[in-house]
Structures are given as structure tokens and as C-alpha cells.
CSV table of C-alpha atoms and ligand atoms in Angstrom, one decimal:
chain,number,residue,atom,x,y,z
A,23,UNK,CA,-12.2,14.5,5.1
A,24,UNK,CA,-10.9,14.4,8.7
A,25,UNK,CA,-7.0,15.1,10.1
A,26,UNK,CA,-4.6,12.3,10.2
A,27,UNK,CA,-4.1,13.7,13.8
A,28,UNK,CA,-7.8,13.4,14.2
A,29,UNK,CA,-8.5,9.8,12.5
A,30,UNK,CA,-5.8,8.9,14.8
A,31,UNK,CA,-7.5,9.4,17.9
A,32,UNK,CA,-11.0,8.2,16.5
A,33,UNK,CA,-9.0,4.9,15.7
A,34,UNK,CA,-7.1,4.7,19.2
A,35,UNK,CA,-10.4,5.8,21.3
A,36,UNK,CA,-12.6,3.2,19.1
A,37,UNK,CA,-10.6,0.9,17.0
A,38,UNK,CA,-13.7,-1.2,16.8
A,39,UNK,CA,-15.6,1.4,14.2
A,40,UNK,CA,-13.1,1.2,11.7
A,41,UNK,CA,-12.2,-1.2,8.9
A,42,UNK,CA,-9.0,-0.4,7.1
A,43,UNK,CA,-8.7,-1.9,3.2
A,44,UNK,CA,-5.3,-1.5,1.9
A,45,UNK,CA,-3.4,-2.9,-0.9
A,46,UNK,CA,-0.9,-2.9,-3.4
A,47,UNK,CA,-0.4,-4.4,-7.3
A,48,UNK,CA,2.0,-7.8,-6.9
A,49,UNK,CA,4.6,-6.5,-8.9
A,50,UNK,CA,7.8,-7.8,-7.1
A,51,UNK,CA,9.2,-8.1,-3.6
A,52,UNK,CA,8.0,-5.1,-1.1
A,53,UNK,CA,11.3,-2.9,-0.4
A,54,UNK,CA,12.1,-0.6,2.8
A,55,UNK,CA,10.0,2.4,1.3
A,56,UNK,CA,7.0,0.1,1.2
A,57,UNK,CA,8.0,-0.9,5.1
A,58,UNK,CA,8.2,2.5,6.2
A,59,UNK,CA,6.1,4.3,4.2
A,60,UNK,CA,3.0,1.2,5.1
A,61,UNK,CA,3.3,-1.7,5.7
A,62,UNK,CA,4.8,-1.0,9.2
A,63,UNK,CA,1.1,1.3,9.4
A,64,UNK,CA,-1.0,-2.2,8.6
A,65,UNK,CA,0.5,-3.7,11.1
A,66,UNK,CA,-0.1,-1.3,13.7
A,67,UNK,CA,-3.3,-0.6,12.7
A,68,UNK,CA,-3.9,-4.6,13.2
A,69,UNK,CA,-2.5,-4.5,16.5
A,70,UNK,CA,-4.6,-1.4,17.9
A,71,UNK,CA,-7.3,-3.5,17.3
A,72,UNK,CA,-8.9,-2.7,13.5
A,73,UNK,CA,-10.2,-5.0,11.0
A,74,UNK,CA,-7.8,-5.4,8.7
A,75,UNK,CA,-7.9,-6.1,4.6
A,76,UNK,CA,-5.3,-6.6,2.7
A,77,UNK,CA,-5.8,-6.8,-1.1
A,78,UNK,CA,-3.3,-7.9,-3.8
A,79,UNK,CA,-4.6,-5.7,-6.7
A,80,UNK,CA,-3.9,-8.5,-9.2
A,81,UNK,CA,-6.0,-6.7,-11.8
A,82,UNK,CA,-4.4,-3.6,-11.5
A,83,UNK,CA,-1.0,-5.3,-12.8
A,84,UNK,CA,-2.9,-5.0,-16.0
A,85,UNK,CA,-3.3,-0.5,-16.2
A,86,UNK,CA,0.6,0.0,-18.0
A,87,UNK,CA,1.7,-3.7,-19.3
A,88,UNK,CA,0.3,-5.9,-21.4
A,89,UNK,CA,1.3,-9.0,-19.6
A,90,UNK,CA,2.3,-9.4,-16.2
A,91,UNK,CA,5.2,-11.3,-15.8
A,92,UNK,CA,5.8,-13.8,-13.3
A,93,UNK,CA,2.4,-12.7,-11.6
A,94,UNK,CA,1.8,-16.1,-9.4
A,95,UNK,CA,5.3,-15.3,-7.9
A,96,UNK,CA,4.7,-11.8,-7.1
A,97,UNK,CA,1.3,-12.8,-5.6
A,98,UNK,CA,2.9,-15.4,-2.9
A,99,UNK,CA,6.1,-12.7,-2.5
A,100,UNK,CA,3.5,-10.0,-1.7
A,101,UNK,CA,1.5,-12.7,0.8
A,102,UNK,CA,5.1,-13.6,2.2
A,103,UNK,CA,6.3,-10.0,3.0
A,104,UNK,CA,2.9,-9.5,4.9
A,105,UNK,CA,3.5,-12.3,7.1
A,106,UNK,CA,7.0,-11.5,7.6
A,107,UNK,CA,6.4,-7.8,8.6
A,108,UNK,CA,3.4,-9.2,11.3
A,109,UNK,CA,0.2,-9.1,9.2
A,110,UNK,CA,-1.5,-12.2,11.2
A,111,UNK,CA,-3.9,-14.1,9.0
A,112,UNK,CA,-6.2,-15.2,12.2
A,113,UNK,CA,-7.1,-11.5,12.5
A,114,UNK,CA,-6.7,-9.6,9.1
A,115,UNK,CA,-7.9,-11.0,5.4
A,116,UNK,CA,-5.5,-10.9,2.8
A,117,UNK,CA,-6.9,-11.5,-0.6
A,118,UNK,CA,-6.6,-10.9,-4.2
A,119,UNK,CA,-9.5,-9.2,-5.8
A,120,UNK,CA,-9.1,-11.1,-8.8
A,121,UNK,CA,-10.5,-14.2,-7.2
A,122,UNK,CA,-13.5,-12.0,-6.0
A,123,UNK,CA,-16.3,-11.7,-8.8
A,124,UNK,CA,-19.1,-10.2,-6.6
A,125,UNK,CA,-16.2,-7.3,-6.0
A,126,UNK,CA,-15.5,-7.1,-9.8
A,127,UNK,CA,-19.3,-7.1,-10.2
A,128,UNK,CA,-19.7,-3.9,-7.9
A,129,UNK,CA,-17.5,-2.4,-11.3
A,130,UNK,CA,-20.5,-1.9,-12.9
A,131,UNK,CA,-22.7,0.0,-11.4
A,132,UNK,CA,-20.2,1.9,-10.2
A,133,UNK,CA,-18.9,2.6,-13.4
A,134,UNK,CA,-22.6,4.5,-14.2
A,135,UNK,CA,-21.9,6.6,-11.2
A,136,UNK,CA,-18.8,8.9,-12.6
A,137,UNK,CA,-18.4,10.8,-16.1
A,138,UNK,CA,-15.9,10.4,-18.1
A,139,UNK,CA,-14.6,13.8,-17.9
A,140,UNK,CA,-14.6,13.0,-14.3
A,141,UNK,CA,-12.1,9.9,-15.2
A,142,UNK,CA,-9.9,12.0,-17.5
A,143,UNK,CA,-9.3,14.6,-14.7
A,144,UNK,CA,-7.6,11.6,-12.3
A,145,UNK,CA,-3.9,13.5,-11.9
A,146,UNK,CA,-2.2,10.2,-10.7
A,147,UNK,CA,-3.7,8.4,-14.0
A,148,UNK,CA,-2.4,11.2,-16.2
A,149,UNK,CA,0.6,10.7,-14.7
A,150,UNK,CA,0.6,7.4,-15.1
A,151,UNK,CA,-0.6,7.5,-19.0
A,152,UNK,CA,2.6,10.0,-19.6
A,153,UNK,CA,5.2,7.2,-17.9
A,154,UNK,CA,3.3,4.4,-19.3
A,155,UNK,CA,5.0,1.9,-22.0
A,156,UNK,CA,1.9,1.3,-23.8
A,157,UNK,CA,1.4,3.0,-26.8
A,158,UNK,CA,-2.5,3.1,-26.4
A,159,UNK,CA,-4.3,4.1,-23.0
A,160,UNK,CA,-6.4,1.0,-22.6
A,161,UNK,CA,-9.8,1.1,-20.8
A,162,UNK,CA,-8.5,0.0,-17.9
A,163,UNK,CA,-6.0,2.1,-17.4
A,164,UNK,CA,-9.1,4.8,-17.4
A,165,UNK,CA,-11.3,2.9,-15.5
A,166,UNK,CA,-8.8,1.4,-12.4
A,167,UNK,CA,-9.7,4.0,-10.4
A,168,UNK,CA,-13.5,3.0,-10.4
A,169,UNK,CA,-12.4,-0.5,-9.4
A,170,UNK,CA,-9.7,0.8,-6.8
A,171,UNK,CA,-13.6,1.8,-5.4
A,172,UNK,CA,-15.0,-1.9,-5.6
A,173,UNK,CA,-12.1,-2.8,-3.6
A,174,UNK,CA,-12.8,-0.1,-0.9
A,175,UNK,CA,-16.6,-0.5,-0.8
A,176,UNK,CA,-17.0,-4.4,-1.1
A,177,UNK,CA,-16.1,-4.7,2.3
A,178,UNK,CA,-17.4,-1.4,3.5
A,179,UNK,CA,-14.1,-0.1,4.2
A,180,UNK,CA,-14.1,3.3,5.8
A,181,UNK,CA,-10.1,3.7,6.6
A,182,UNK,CA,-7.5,3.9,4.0
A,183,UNK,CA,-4.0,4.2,4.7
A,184,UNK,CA,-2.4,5.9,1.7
A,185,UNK,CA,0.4,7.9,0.2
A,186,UNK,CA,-0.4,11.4,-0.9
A,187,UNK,CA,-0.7,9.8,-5.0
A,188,UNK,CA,-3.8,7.8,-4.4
A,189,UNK,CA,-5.6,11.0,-2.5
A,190,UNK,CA,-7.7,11.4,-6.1
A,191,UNK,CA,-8.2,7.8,-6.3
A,192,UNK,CA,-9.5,8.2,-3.0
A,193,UNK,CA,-11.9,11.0,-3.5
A,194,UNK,CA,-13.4,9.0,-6.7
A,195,UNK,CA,-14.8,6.0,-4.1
A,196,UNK,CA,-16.0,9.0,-2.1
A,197,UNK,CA,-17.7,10.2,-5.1
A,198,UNK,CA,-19.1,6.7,-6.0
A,199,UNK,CA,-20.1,6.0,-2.1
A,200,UNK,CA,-22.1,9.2,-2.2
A,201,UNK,CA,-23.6,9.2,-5.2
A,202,UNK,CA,-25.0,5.4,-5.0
A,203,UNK,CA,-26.2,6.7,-1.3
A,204,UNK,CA,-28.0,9.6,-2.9
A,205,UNK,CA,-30.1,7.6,-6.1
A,206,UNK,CA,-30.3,4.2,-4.6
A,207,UNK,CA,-30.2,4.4,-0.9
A,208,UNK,CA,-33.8,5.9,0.5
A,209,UNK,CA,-33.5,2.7,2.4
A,210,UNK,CA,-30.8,4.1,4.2
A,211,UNK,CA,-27.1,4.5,3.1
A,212,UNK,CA,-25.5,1.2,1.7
A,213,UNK,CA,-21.7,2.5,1.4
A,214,UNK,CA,-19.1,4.7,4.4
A,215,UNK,CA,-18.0,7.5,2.4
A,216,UNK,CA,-14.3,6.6,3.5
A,217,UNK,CA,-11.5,8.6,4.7
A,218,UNK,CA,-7.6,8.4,3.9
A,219,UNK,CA,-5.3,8.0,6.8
A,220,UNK,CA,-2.2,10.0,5.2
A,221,UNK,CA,0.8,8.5,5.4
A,222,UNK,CA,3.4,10.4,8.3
A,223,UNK,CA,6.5,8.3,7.0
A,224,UNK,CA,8.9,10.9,5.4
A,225,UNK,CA,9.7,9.9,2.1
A,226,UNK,CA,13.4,7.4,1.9
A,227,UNK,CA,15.1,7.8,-2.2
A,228,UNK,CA,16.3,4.7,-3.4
A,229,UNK,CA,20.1,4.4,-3.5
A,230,UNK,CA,21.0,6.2,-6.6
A,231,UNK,CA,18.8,9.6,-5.0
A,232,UNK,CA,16.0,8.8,-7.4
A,233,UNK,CA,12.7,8.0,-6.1
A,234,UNK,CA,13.1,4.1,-4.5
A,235,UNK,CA,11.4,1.6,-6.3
A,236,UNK,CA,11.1,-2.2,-7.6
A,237,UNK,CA,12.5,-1.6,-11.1
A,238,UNK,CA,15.1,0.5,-10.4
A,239,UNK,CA,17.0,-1.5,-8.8
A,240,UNK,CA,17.9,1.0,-5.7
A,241,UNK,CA,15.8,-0.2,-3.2
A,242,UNK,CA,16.5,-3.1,-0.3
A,243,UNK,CA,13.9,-5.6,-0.5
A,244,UNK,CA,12.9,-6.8,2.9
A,245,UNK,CA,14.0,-10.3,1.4
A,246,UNK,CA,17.4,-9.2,0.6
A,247,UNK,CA,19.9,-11.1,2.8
A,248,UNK,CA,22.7,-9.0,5.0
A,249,UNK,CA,25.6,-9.1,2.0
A,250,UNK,CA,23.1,-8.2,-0.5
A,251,UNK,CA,22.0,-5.3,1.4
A,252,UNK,CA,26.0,-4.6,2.5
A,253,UNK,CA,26.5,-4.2,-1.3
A,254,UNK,CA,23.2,-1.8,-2.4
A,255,UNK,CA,24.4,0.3,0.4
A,256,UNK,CA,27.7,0.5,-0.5
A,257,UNK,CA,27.1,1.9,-3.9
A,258,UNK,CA,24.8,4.3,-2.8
A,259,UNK,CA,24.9,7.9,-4.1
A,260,UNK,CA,26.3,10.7,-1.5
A,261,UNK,CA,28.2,13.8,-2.1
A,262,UNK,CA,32.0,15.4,-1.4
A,263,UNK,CA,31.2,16.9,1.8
A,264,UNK,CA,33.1,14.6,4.1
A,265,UNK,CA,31.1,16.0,7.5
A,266,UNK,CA,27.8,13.8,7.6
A,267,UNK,CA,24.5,16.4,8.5
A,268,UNK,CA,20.6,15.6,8.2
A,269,UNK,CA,19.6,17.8,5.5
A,270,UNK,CA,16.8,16.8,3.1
A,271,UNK,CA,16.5,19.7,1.2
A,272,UNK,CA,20.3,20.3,0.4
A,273,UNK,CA,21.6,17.3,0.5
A,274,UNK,CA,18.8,14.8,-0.3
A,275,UNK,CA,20.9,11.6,-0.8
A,276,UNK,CA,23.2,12.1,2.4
A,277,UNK,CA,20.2,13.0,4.5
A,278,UNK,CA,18.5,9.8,3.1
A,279,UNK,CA,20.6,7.2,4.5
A,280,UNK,CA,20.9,9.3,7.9
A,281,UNK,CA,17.1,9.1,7.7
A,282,UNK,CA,17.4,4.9,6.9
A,283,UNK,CA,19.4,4.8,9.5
A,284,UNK,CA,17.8,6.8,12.0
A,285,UNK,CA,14.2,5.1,11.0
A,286,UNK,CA,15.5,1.2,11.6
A,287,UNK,CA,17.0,2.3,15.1
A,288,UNK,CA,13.8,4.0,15.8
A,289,UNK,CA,16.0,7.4,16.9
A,290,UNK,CA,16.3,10.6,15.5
A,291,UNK,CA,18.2,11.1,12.4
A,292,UNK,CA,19.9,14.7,13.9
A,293,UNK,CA,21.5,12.9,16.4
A,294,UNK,CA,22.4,9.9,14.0
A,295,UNK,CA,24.0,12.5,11.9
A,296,UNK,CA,25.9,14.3,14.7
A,297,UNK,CA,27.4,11.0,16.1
A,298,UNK,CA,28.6,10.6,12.6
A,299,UNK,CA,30.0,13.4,11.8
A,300,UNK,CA,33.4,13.5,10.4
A,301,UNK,CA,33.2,9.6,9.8
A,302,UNK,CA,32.2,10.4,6.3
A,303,UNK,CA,30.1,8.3,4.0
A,304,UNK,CA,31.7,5.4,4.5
A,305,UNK,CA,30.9,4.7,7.9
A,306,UNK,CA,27.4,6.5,7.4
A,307,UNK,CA,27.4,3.6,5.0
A,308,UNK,CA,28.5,1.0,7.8
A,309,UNK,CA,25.7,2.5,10.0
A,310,UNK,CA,23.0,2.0,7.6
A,311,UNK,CA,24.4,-1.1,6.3
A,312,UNK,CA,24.0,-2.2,10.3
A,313,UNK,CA,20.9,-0.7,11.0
A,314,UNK,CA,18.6,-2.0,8.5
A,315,UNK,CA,20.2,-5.7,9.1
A,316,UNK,CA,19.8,-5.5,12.8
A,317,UNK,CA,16.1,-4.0,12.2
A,318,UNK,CA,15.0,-6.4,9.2
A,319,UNK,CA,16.7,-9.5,10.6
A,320,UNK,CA,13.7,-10.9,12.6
A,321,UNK,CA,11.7,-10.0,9.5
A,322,UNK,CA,13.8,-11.5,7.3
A,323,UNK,CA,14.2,-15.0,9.4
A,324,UNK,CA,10.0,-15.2,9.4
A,325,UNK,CA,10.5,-14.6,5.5
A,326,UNK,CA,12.9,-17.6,5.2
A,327,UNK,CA,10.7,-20.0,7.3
A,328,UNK,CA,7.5,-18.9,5.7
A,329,UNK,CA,9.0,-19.3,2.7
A,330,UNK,CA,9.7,-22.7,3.3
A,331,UNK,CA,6.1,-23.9,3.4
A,332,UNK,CA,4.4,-22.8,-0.1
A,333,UNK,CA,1.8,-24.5,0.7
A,334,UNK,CA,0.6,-22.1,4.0
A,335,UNK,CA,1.0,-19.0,1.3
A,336,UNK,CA,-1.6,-20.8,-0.5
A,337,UNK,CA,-3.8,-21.5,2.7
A,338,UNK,CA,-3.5,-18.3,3.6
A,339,UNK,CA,-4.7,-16.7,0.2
A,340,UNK,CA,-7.4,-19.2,-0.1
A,341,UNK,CA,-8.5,-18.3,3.3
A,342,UNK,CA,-8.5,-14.8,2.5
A,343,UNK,CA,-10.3,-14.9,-0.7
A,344,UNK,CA,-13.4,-17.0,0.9
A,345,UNK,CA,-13.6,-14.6,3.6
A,346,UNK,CA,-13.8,-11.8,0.5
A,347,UNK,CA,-15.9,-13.6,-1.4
A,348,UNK,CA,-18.6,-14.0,1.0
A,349,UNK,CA,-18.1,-10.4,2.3
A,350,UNK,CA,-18.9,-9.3,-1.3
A,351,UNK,CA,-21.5,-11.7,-2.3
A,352,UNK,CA,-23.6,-10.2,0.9
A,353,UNK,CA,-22.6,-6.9,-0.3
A,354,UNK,CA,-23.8,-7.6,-4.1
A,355,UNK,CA,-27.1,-8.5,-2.2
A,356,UNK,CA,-27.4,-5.4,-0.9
A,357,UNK,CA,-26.8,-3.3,-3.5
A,358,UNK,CA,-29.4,-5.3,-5.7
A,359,UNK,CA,-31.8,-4.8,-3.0
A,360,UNK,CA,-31.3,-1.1,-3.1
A,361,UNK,CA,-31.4,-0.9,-6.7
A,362,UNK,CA,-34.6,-2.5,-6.7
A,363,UNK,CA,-33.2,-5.3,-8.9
A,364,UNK,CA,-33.6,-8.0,-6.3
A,365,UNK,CA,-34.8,-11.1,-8.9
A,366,UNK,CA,-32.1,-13.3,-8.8
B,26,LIG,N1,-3.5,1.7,-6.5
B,26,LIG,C1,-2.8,1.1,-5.4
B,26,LIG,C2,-1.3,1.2,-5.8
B,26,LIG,O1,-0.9,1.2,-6.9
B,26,LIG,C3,-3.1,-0.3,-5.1
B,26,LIG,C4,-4.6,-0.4,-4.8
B,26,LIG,C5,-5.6,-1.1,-5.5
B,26,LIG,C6,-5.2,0.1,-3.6
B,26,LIG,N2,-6.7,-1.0,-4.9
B,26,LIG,C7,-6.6,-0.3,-3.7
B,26,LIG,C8,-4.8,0.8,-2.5
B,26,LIG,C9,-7.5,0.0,-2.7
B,26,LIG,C10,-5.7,1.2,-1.5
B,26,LIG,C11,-7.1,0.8,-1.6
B,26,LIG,O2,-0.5,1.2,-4.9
């Protein structure tokens, strides 16, 4: 795999050469981590010029629960927090892969390509199996990763923008894209073997210093209004020290906020710190509590009027999925071409 330092040029010299899939499982409303961390990535990536898929990994929902709750209304929040952060749905395809057979089709061959020992050795879906709530690992759960691959390769995607946890999920659609190359492709390669473009966002915790996320409750949603987002601050966890400093290792919760705060006024979160100084938590509190409204505030009021129209979330996803659909069906093609099963 290539250097995020060296993808980066490739993409800024030739944006044109690269198509960037990238997705997440609708499970609630996308919080400042996700902006951060990559959905402020997409955008730029969109902007310099790149081809652009964003897939709502419906399916996925299904790996730890047996029924997803409220899944319709974390589909349009996902498709609303895209538009809001600038994903423009003239240029990039946002789609769920669940409306996609010929992608869900590409499952089984693909499935033939890897051993199961190969499957069992995922560490992001042991990890996952040891957090999970289910008391049986189902065959999804096992398999996801092999579909995660359908969703890359359908649309020949050779750019993905991930965090560091889907790096072996990553190298399995490598595997896959190789090995269909090697037994079916002596009419040249069908699949990119794609690269990850690793995540450079430093990681934010949620409010109560644990890792930020949807369920816990410690994250600001992009959707959260100003008071809402006054009040999750407010709580958040620091320590006695009154002087405010930026630093992560020793004092991971303080530095946290400096680092919010530092991020949504696009400085540097040393000098955030310094100006604060002997304010103490509670006006690092009224800093960040500032900073992400003034810096989520546009977002926020192209939420709202989004939001509005229901009826343009559906457009959009049912623009999306067509453009996905036909992008796999001429993909399915191909791949029954090369497997010399081209009777249909
Ligand atoms: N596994 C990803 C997550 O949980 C979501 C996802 C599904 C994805 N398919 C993908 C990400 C393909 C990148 C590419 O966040």
C-alpha cells in the first residue's frame, strides 16, 4: 500500500484516476468525531475533483443486532448529515447497498475467494464478536467483511478513506481483488486492488473521556441545536488542575476539548490552550461551547432546511441507488464474462 502523504499527491496531481467509496452503517445521527475524523475528508475529496460514493451500509446494521431499530430514519439522517456537511448529490452517488442486488450478488463469488481461517483472523471482527450483544456470532457477522469488498469493488473503487479499524477489512478486498484477477482475469484484470487513504484527524473522546460515540450519549451530533450542545459541553469530564494545557497523553479529557476547540476554529490547539490558561474549565468550556456552534451553524441551518423537504432525501437516495445499480449490473457483466459464465 502507498503513503497517505503519497496518495495525497497522486489525488491532488490527478484527481481524475481516483474513485473514492466510503461509507458508514445508518445507525443514528453522525456526531463531531464522524465530521472530523471523515466526513469533512469526503467532502474534500469531492471538491478536489474525485468521484465520489457514498454508501449507507444498511446490511451491515445486521453484524451485532438482531433488529435494527428505526433503520428508515437513520437512513434519511445519514443522507441529511451528508448534505448538510457539503456532499453534493449532482457530483457524488450516495446510495444504500441494500437496494443494490448486482452488488450483493458480487457476495458470492467473492465469498469462494477467502478461507475461513482467513475470516476468523479479521482483528476488528473479533473485536467486534467480544463487544457484541448477541449471544451467537451469526454468519454475517463472519462474513461482512467479504461484503464491505462488494461495496468497494462494484464500483471499482480504488480510494478508501478509513480509520485505522477497517485497515484488515481493507486488506481482505485487496485479497479478493487479487485473487479474482489471478484465476479469472487472463482477459486482463477486472478489479483495482485498492488503497486506504488513512485518516490524519487526531482522535476527539466523547464528553465523559471515553471513546465518542452514538450510544453513549457523549458525543455532539451535527444536528444538535446551540443549547443542546451548551449543555453536553457543560457536563463534560476535565480534571482539578485549574491551568488549561494541550496534553493528550496526560491529560486526555482536558486536551480533548482544547483539541475541539482548536479543530472548529481551524487553529492550533497550543495556542488555544495558552490563551486559556488560568480561565479554567469553565471558560475552556465557553470556548468550545462557542466554537463548535460558530463552526457547525451553517451546517446545522442546511440540516434544518433539508430537513424540511423529505421528499428531496428520498430523491436523492433514489437517484443514488439507480446510478449504483447500473454501475453494478455492468460490473456483474463483467465478472460473468471473466468467469466464463456469460449465458444469461
Ligand atoms: N464497516 C464500515 C463501518 O462500520 C462501514 C462500511 C461498509 C464501509 N462498507 C464499507 C466503509 C466500504 C468503507 C468502505 O464504519
Amino acid at each position: 500500500m502507498h503513503s497517505t502523504d503519497e496518495l495525497e499527491k497522486r489525488v491532488h496531481e490527478e484527481p481524475g484516476r481516483f474513485r473514492v467509496l466510503t461509507g458508514d452503517r445508518p445507525t443514528g445521527r453522525l456526531h463531531l468525531g464522524h465530521y472530523f475524523g471523515t466526513l469533512h475528508n469526503r467532502v474534500r475529496l469531492q471538491d478536489l475533483g474525485v468521484e465520489t460514493f457514498v454508501l449507507i451500509a444498511d446490511y451491515q446494521v445486521l453484524t451485532d443486532r438482531d433488529i435494527a431499530d428505526d433503520l428508515t430514519g437513520h437512513v434519511e439522517e445519514l443522507v441529511l448529515d451528508h448534505l448538510a456537511v457539503g456532499i453534493d448529490p449532482e457530483r457524488s452517488t450516495i446510495f444504500a447497498h441494500s437496494a443494490v442486488p448486482a452488488l450483493n450478488q458480487l457476495l458470492l463469488p467473492f465469498l469462494s475467494l477467502v478461507s475461513v481461517a482467513e475470516l476468523g483472523r479479521n482483528p476488528t471482527v473479533k473485536d467486534e464478536i467480544a463487544h457484541s450483544r448477541q449471544a451467537a456470532v451469526s454468519g454475517l457477522m463472519f462474513t461482512y467483511p467479504v461484503h464491505q469488498a462488494a461495496d468497494i469493488l462494484f464500483c471499482k473503487g480504488n480510494l478508501v478513506p478509513v480509520g485505522q479499524d477497517q485497515l484488515p477489512h481493507l486488506e481482505i478486498t485487496r485479497t479478493v481483488a487479487r485473487r479474482f484477477n489471478e484465476r479469472y482475469g487472463a482477459g486482463g484484470p477486472v478489479f483495482p486492488v485498492p488503497e486506504a487513504l488513512l485518516s490524519t484527524a487526531p482522535l476527539l473522546l466523547g464528553t465523559d473521556g471515553t471513546k465518542m460515540s452514538k450510544s453513549r450519549g457523549n458525543a455532539v451530533a451535527l444536528a444538535a441545536d446551540a443549547d443542546e450542545t451548551a449543555r453536553l459541553v457543560r457536563g463534560a469530564k476535565t480534571d482539578s488542575r485549574r491551568r488549561i494545557t494541550y496534553e493528550p497523553e496526560l491529560r486526555p479529557e482536558v486536551s480533548s476539548l482544547v483539541l475541539l476547540a482548536a479543530l472548529c476554529e481551524g487553529g492550533d490547539p497550543w495556542r488555544v490552550a495558552e490563551e486559556i490558561g488560568d480561565g479554567g474549565a469553565a471558560a475552556l468550556k465557553r470556548r468550545v461551547t462557542e466554537a463548535v456552534n460558530t463552526r457547525l451553524a451553517p451546517i446545522r441551518a442546511r440540516r434544518a432546511a433539508y430537513a424540511e423537504d423529505r421528499g428531496l432525501v428520498r430523491d436523492v437516495l433514489k437517484a443514488g441507488n439507480e446510478r449504483a445499480r447500473a454501475i453494478a449490473e455492468a460490473t456483474l457483466k463483467e465478472v460473468r464474462a471473466a468467469m466464463n459464465a456469460d449465458y444469461h
